[in-house]
Coordinates of C-alpha atoms and ligand atoms in Angstrom, one line a residue:
X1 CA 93.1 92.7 128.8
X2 CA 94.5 95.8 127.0
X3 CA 92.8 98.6 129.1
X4 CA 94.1 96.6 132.4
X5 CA 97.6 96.9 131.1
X6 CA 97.4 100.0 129.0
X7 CA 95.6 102.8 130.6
X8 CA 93.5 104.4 128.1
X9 CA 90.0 106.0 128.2
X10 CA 87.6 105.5 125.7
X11 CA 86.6 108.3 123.4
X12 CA 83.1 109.3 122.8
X13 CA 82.8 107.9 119.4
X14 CA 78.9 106.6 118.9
X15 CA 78.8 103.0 119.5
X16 CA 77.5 101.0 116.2
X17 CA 73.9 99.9 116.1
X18 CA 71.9 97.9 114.7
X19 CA 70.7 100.8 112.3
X20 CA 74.8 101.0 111.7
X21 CA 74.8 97.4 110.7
X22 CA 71.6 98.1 108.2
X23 CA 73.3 100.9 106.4
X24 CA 76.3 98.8 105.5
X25 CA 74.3 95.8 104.6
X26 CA 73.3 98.4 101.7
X27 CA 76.2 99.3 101.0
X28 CA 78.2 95.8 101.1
X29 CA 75.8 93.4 100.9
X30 CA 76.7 89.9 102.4
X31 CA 80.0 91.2 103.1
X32 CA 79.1 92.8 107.1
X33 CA 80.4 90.0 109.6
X34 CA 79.5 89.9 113.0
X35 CA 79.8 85.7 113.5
X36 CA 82.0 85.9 116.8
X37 CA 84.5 83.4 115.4
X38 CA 86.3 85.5 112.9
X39 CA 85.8 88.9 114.9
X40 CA 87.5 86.9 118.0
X41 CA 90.3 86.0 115.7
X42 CA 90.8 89.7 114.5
X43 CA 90.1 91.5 118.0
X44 CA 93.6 90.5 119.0
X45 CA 96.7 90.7 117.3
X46 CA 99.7 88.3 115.9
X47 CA 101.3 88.5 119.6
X48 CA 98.4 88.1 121.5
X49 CA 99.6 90.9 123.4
X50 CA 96.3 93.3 123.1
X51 CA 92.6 92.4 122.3
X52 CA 89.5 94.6 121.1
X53 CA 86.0 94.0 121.5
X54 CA 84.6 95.3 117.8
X55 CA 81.4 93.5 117.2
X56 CA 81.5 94.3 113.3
X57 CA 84.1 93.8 110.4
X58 CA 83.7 94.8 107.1
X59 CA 85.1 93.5 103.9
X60 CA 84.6 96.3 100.7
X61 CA 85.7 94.7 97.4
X62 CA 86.4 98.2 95.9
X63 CA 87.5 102.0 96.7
X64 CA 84.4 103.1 96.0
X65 CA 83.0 101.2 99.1
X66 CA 85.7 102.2 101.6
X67 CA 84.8 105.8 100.1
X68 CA 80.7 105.0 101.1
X69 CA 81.4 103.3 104.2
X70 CA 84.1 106.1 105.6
X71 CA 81.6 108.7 104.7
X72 CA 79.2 107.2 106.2
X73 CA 81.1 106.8 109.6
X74 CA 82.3 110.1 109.5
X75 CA 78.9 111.2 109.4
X76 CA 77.9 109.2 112.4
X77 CA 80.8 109.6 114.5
X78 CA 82.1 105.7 114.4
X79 CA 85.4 105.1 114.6
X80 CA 87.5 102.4 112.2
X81 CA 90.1 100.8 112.7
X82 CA 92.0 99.4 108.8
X83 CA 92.9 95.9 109.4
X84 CA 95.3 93.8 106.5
X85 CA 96.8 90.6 107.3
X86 CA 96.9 91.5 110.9
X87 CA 100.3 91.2 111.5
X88 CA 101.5 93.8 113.3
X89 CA 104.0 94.0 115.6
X90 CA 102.8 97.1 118.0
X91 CA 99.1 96.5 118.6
X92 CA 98.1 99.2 115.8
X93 CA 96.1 96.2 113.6
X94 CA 93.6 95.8 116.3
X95 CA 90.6 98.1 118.0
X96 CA 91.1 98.7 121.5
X97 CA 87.4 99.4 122.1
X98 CA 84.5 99.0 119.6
X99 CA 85.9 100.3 116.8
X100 CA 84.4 98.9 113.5
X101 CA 87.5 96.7 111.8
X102 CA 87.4 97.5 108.2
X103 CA 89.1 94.5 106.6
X104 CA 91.1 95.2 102.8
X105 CA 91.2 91.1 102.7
X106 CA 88.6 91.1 99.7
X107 CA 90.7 93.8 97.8
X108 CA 93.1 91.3 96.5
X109 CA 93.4 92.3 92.9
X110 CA 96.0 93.3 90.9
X111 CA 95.3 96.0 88.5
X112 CA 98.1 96.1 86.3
X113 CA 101.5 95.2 85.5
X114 CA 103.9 96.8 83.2
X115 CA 106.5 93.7 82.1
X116 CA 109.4 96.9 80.7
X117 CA 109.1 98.8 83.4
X118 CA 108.3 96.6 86.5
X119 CA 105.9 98.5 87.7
X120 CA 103.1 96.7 89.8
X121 CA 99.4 98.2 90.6
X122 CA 97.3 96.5 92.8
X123 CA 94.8 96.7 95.6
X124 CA 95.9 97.1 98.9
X125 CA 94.2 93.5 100.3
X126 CA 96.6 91.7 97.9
X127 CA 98.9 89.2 100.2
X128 CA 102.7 90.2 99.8
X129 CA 103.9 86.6 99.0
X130 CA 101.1 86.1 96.0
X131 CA 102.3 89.5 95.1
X132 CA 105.8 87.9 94.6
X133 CA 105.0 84.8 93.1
X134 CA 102.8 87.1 90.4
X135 CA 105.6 89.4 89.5
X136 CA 108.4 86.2 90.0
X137 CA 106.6 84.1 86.9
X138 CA 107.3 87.6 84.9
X139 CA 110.9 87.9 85.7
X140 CA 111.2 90.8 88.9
X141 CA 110.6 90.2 92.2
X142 CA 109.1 92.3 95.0
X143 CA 111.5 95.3 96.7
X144 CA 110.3 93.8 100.0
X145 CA 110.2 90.1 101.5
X146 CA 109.7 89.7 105.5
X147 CA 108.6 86.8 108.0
X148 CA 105.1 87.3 107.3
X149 CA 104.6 87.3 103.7
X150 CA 102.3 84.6 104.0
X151 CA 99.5 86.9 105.4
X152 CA 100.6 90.4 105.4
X153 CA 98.5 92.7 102.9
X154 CA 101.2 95.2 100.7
X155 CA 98.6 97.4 102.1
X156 CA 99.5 96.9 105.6
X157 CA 103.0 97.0 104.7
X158 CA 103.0 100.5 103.0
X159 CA 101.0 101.7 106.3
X160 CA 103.4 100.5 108.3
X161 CA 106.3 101.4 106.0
X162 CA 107.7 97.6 106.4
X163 CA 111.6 97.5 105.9
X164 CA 112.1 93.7 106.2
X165 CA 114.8 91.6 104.6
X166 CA 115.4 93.3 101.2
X167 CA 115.9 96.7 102.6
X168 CA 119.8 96.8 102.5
X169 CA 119.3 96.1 98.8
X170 CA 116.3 97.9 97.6
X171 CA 115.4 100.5 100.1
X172 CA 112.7 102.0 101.8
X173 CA 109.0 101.7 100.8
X174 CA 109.2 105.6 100.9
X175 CA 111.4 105.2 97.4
X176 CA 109.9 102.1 95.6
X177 CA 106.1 103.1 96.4
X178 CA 105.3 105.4 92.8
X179 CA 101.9 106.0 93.9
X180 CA 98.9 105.5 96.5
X181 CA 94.9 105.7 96.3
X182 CA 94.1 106.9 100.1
X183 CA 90.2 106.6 101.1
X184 CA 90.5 109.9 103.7
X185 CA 88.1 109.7 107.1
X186 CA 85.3 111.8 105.6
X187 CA 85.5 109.2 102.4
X188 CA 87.4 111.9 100.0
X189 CA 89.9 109.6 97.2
X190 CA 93.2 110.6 97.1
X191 CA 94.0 109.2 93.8
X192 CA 97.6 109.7 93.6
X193 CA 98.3 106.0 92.5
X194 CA 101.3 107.3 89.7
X195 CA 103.2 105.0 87.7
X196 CA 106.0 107.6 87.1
X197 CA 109.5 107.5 88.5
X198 CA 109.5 111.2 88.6
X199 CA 107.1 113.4 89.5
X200 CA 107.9 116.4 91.3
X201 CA 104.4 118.4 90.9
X202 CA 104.2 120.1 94.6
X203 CA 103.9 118.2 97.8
X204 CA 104.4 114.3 97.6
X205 CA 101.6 113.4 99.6
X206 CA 101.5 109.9 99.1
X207 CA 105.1 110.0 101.1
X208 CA 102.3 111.1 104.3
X209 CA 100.5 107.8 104.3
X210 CA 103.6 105.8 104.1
X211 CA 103.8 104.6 107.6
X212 CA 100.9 106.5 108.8
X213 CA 99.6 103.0 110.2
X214 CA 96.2 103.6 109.4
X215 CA 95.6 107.2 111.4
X216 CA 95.4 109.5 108.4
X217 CA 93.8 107.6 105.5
X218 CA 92.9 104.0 104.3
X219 CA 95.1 102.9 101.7
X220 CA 93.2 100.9 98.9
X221 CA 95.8 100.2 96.1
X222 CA 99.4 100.4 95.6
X223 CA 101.6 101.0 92.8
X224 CA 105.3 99.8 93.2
X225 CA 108.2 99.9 91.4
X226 CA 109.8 95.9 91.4
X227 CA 112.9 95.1 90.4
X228 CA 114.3 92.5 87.9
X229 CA 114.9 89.2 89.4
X230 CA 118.3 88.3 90.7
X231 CA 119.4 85.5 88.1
X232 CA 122.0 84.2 91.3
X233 CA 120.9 84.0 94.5
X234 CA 123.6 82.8 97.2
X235 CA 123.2 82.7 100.9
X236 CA 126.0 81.8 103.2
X237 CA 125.0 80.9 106.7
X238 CA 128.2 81.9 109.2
X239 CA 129.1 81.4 113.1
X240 CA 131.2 84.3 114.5
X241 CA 132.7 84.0 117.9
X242 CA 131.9 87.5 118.8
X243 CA 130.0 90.6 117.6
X244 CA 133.0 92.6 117.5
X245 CA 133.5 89.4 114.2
X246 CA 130.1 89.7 113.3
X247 CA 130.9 93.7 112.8
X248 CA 134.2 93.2 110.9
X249 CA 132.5 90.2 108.8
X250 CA 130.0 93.1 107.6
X251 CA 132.6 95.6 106.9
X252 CA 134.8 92.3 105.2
X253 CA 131.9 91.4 103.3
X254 CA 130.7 94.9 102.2
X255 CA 134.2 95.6 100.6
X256 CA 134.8 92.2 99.1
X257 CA 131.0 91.8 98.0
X258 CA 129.9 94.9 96.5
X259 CA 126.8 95.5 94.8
X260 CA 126.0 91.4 94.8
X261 CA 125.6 91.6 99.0
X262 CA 121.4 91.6 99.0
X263 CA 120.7 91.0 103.1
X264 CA 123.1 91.0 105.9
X265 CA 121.5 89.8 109.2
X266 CA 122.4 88.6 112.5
X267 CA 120.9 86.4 115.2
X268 CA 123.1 85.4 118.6
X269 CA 123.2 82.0 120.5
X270 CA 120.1 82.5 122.0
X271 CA 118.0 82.8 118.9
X272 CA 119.1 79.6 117.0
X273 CA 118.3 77.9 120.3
X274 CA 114.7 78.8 120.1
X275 CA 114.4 78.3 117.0
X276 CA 115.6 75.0 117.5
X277 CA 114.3 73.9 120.5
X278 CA 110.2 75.4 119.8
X279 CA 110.9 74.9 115.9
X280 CA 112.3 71.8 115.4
X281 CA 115.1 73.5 113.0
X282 CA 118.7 72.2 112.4
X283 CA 121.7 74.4 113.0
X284 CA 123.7 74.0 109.8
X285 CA 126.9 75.3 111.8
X286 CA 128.9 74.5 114.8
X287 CA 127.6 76.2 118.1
X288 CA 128.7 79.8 117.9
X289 CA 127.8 82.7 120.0
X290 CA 126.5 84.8 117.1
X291 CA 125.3 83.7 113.7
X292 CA 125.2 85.8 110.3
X293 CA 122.8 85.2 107.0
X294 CA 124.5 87.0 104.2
X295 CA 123.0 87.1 101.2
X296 CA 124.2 87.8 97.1
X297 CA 122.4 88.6 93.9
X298 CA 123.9 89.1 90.7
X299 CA 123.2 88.6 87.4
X300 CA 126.0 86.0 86.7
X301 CA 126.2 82.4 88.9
X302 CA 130.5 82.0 88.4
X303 CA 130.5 85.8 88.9
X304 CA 129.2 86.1 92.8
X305 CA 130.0 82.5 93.5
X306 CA 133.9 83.6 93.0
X307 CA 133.7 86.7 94.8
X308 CA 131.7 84.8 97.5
X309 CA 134.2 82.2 97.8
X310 CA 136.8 84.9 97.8
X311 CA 134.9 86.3 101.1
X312 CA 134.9 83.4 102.7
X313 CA 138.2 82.2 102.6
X314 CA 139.4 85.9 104.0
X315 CA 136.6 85.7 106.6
X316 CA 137.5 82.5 107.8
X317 CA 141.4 82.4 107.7
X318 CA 141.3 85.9 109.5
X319 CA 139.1 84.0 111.9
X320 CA 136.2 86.9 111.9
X321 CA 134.1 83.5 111.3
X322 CA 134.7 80.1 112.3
X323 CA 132.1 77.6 110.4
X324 CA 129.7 78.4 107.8
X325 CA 127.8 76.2 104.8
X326 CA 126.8 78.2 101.3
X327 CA 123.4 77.3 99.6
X328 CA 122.2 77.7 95.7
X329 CA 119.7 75.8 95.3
X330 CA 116.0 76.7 95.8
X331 CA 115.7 74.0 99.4
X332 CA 118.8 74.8 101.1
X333 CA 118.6 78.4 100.9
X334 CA 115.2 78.5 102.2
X335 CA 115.8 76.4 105.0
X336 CA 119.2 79.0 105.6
X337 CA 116.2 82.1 105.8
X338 CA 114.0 80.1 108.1
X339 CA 116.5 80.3 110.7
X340 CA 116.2 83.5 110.4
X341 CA 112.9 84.6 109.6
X342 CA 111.2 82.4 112.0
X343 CA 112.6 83.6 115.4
X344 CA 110.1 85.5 115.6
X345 CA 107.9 82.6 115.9
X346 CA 109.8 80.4 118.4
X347 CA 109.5 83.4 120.6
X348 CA 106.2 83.3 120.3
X349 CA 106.4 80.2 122.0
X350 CA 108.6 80.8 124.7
X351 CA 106.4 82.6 126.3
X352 CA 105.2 86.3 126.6
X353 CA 106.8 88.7 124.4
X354 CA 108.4 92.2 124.9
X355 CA 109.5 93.2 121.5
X356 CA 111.6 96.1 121.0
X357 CA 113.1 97.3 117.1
X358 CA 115.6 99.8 117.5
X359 CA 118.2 101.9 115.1
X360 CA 120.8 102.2 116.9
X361 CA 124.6 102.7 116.0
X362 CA 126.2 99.5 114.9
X363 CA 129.2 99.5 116.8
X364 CA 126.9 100.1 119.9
X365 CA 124.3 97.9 118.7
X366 CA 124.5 94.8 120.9
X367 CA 125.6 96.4 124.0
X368 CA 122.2 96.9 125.4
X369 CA 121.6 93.2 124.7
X370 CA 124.6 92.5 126.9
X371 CA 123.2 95.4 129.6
X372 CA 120.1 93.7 130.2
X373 CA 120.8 90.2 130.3
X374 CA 122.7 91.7 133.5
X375 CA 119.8 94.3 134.7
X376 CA 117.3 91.7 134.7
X377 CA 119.0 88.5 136.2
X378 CA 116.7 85.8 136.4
X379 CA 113.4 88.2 135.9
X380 CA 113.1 87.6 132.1
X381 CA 113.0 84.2 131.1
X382 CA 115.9 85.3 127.9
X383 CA 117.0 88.2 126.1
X384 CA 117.7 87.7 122.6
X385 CA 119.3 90.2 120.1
X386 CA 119.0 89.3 116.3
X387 CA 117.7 91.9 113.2
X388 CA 118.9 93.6 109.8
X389 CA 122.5 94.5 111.2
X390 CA 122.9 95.4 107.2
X391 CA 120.6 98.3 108.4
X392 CA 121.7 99.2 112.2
X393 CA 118.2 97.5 113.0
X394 CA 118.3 95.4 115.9
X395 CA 115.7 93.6 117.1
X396 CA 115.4 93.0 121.0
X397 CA 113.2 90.4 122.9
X398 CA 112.7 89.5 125.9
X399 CA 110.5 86.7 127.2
X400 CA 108.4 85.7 130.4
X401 CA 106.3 83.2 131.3
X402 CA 103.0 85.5 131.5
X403 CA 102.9 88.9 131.8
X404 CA 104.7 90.6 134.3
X405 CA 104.3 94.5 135.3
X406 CA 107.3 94.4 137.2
X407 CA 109.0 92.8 134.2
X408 CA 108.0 95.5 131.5
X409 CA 109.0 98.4 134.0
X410 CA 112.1 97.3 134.5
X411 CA 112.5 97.6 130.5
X412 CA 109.8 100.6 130.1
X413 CA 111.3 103.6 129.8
X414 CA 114.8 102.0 130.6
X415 CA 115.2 100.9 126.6
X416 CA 113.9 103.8 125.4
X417 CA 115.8 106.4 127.6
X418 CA 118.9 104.0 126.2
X419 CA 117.7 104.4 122.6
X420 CA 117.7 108.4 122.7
X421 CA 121.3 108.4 124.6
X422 CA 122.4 106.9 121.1
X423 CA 120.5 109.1 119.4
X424 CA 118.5 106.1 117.6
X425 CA 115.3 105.4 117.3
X426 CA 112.6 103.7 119.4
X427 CA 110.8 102.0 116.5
X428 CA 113.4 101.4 113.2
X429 CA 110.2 99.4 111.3
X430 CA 107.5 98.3 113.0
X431 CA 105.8 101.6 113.9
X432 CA 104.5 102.7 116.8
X433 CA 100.7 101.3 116.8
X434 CA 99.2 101.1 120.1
X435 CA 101.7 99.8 122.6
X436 CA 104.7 102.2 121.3
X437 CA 102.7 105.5 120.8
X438 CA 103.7 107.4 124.2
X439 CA 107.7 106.9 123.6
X440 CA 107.4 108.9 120.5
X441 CA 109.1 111.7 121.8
X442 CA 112.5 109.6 122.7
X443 CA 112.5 110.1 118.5
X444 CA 111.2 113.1 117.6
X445 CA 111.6 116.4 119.0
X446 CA 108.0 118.6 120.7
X447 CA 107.9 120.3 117.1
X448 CA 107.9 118.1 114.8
X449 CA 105.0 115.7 117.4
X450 CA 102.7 119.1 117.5
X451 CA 102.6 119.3 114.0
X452 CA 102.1 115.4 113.2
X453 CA 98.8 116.3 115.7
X454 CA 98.3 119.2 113.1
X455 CA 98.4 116.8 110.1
X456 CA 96.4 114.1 112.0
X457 CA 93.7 116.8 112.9
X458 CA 93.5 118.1 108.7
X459 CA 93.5 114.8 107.6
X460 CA 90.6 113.6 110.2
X461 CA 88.8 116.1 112.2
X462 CA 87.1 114.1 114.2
X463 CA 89.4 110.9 115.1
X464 CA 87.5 108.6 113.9
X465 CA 90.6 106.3 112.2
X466 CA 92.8 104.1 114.3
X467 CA 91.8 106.2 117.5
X468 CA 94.5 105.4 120.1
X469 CA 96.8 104.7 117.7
X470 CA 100.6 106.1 116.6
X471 CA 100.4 110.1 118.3
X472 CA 100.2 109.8 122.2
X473 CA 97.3 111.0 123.8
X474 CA 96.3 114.9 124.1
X475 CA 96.2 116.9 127.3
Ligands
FAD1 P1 98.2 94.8 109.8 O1 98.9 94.1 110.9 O2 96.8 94.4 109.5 O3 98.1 96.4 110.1 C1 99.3 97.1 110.5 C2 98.9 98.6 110.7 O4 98.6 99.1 109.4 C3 97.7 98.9 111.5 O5 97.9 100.1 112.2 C4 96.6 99.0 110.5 O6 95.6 99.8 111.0 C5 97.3 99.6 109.3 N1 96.7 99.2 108.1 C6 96.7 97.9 107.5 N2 96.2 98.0 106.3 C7 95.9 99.3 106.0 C8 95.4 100.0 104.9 N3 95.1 99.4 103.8 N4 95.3 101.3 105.0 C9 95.7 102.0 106.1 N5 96.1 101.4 107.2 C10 96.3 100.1 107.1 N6 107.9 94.2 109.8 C11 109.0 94.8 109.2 O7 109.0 96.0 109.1 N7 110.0 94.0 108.9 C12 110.0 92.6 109.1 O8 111.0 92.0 108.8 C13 108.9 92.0 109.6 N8 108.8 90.7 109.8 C14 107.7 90.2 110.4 C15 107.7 88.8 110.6 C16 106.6 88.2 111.2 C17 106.6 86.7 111.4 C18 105.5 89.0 111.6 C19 104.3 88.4 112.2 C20 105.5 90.4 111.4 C21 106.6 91.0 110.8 N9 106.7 92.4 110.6 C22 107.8 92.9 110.0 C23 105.6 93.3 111.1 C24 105.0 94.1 110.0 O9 104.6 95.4 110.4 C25 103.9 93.4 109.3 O10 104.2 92.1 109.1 C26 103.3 94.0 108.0 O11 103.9 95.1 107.4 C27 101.9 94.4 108.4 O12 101.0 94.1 107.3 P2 99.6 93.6 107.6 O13 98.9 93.5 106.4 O14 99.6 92.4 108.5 O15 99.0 94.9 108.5
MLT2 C1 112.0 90.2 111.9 O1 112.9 90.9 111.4 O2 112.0 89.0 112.1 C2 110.7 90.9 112.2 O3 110.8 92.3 112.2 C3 109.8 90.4 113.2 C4 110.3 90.5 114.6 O4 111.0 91.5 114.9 O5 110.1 89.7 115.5
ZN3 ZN1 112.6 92.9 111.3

């Protein structure tokens, strides 16, 4: 399926043997799966848009067997490919050929938590909503929350420097992380894992595995600095007739709201119905042609419920918004965030998925929406815009009913080539794993690609992690 669609060679990497699967039987005893079950599952990835053919995954419990088992691959020329919760967007969380899938999935622990200071340690396998729910009961929360919390490893979101739906609030990973441990390919550990704010001793290297996707090192624990939790949460779920509104509702909202506004998202007509229609949700508002999720979080309920009131009358009486519905409590607002969060599910369903994430201007940000619902006519089956507007991220889809290679190059390189006339970039947050790694260079200019090939060649000599993955392909 992927080398059909994507054409890419293999590398001469040794293929694993049975000798290979001996060795880590030693080293992880029980813990070496080849049932064809669960490799089948995590050969292909959340989209089902590109599929390996490993015949190994392993599941270390500790550093100190990532550290054995990448030394001995680097030894025997084996290629690995570091697999979380497998919920990548871009085809990076799966081999493309035979690479050995080294699983953090058993790495699940958390190592330490300081209840002044907030500050979380923990291995990387631990699941980003448990993470939540541990550092919730002691009064922060996590500085990020997306879609897939339910499975995603913090591991896999620090390697693919996740922004997600607190971003706008608390920033990127590349400021909250305080400190990594890194297994490198020849099974060196990096262990920078800091619990200090400030540390300005030389180079930051841990800032180099941050959305390195798994090409220069395996992440196996994490410390993060979380926040205190938000003693007032609102959400206010809005229809705007246009996204010229949705635009001034943002500006409205960021002046009147202030440092309570915690997410500002978007999501047009064609979004709520999928969600609807594959999802079985309920619009809470009147049919609009865009909808907005704002979010507050104080420290005061009467506080950011009077400012929010405040916003909404101005928003509505100017007519930037024409219905909307506020939710406190714990239900409603989480059925507001599945309208939301889940769209990228309901695509799912519609059918096959191109999935573009873009920075783009804001003002410019919906226009290419608009352009290819006209370039495309009755080729793609819809064209949906939604994503963290709060962050000039938009999030373009476009479905089919299979495949189709005339479909993709009528968007491939026509999105990108769009992109760089904005000056934005190509991937704002889901990296550029497998399927994005040859429009790198709509982002980045010749210089600063040679010397990621530079780091990528320090780091691991001899390729062996995430081969195919991130950097395009050298002559
Ligand atoms: P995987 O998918 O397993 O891996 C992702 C990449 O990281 C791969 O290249 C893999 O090799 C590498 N990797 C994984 N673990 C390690 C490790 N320990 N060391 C080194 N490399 C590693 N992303 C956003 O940015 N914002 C969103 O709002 C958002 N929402 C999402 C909603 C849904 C429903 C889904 C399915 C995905 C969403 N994503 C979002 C995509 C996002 O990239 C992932 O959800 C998440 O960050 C990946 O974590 P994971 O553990 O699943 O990693
Ligand atoms: C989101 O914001 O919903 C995620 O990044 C997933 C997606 O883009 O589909
Ligand atoms: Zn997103």
């Amino acid at each position: 399926l992927t080398q059909e669609r994507y054409p890419v060679k293999r590398l001469p990497f040794s293929t694993p043997s049975e000798a290979d699967l001996a060795a880590f039987e030693r080293i992880i005893p029980g813990r070496v799966v080849t049932d064809t079950e669960v490799l089948a599952a995590s050969n292909v990835d959340w989209l089902r848009t590109v599929r390996g053919c490993s015949r190994v995954l392993l599941r270390p419990r500790t550093s100190e067997e990532v550290a054995h088992i990448l030394r001995y691959c680097h030894e025997r020329n084996l290629a690995v490919n570091p697999q979380g919760g497998n919920t990548g967007m871009v085809g990076g969380s799966v081999p493309v050929f035979d690479e050995i899938i080294l699983s953090t999935a058993l790495m699940n622990q958390v190592i330490s938590f300081h209840s002044v200071s907030g500050t979380l340690v923990c291995q990387a396998g631990c699941i980003l909503e448990e993470l939540s729910q541990y550092v919730e009961a002691r009064g922060f929360v996590m500085p990020l929350d997306l879609g897939a919390k339910g499975s995603c490893h913090i591991g896999g979101n620090v390697a693919t420097n996740a922004g997600g739906l607190r971003f706008l609030r608390y920033g990127s990973l590349h400021g909250t992380v305080l400190g990594l441990e890194v297994v490198l390919a020849d099974g060196t550990v990096l262990n920078c894992l800091s619990t200090l704010r400030k540390d300005n001793t030389g180079y930051d290297l841990k800032q180099l595995f941050i959305g390195s996707e798994g090409t220069l090192g395996v992440i196996t624990a994490v410390s993060i600095q979380c926040p205190p939790k938000p003693q007032a949460v609102n959400v206010a779920f809005l229809g705007c007739p246009g996204f010229a509104e949705v635009l001034q509702t943002f500006s409205t909202c960021k002046g009147l709201l202030g440092e309570i506004l915690s997410a500002y998202e978007f999501m047009d007509a064609e979004c709520m119905w999928l969600v609807r229609h594959h999802l079985h949700l309920t619009s809470p508002v009147q049919e609009s042609p865009f909808y907005v999720l704002i979010e507050t979080s104080g420290s005061r309920a009467e506080h950011d419920a009077e400012k929010l009131n405040d916003f909404l009358e101005q928003a509505l009486r100017s007519g930037l918004v024409t219905d909307g519905t506020v939710a406190t409590d714990q239900m409603k607002l989480k059925a507001l965030w599945a309208l939301r969060e889940r769209i990228s599910e309901a695509l799912s369903r519609d059918g096959y998925v191109y999935k573009y994430d873009l920075s783009l201007p804001t003002d410019t940000l919906y226009d290419l929406v608009t352009d290819l619902r006209a370039r495309l006519g009755s080729q793609a089956k819809r064209v949906v815009g939604y994503g963290h507007l709060g962050d000039g991220n938009l999030h373009l889809n476009v479905t089919s009913e299979d495949f189709s290679r005339s479909l993709l190059d009528a968007l491939e390189p026509y999105v990108y080539e769009w992109t760089a006339g904005q000056r934005g970039s190509v991937s704002a947050e889901h990296g550029l794993g497998f399927k994005k790694k040859d429009a790198l260079h709509y982002s980045k200019p010749p210089a600063a690609l040679r010397l990621m090939q530079q780091l990528k060649a320090l780091l691991d000599p001899k390729g062996i992690l995430n081969p195919y993955k991130t950097l395009p392909a050298q002559a």
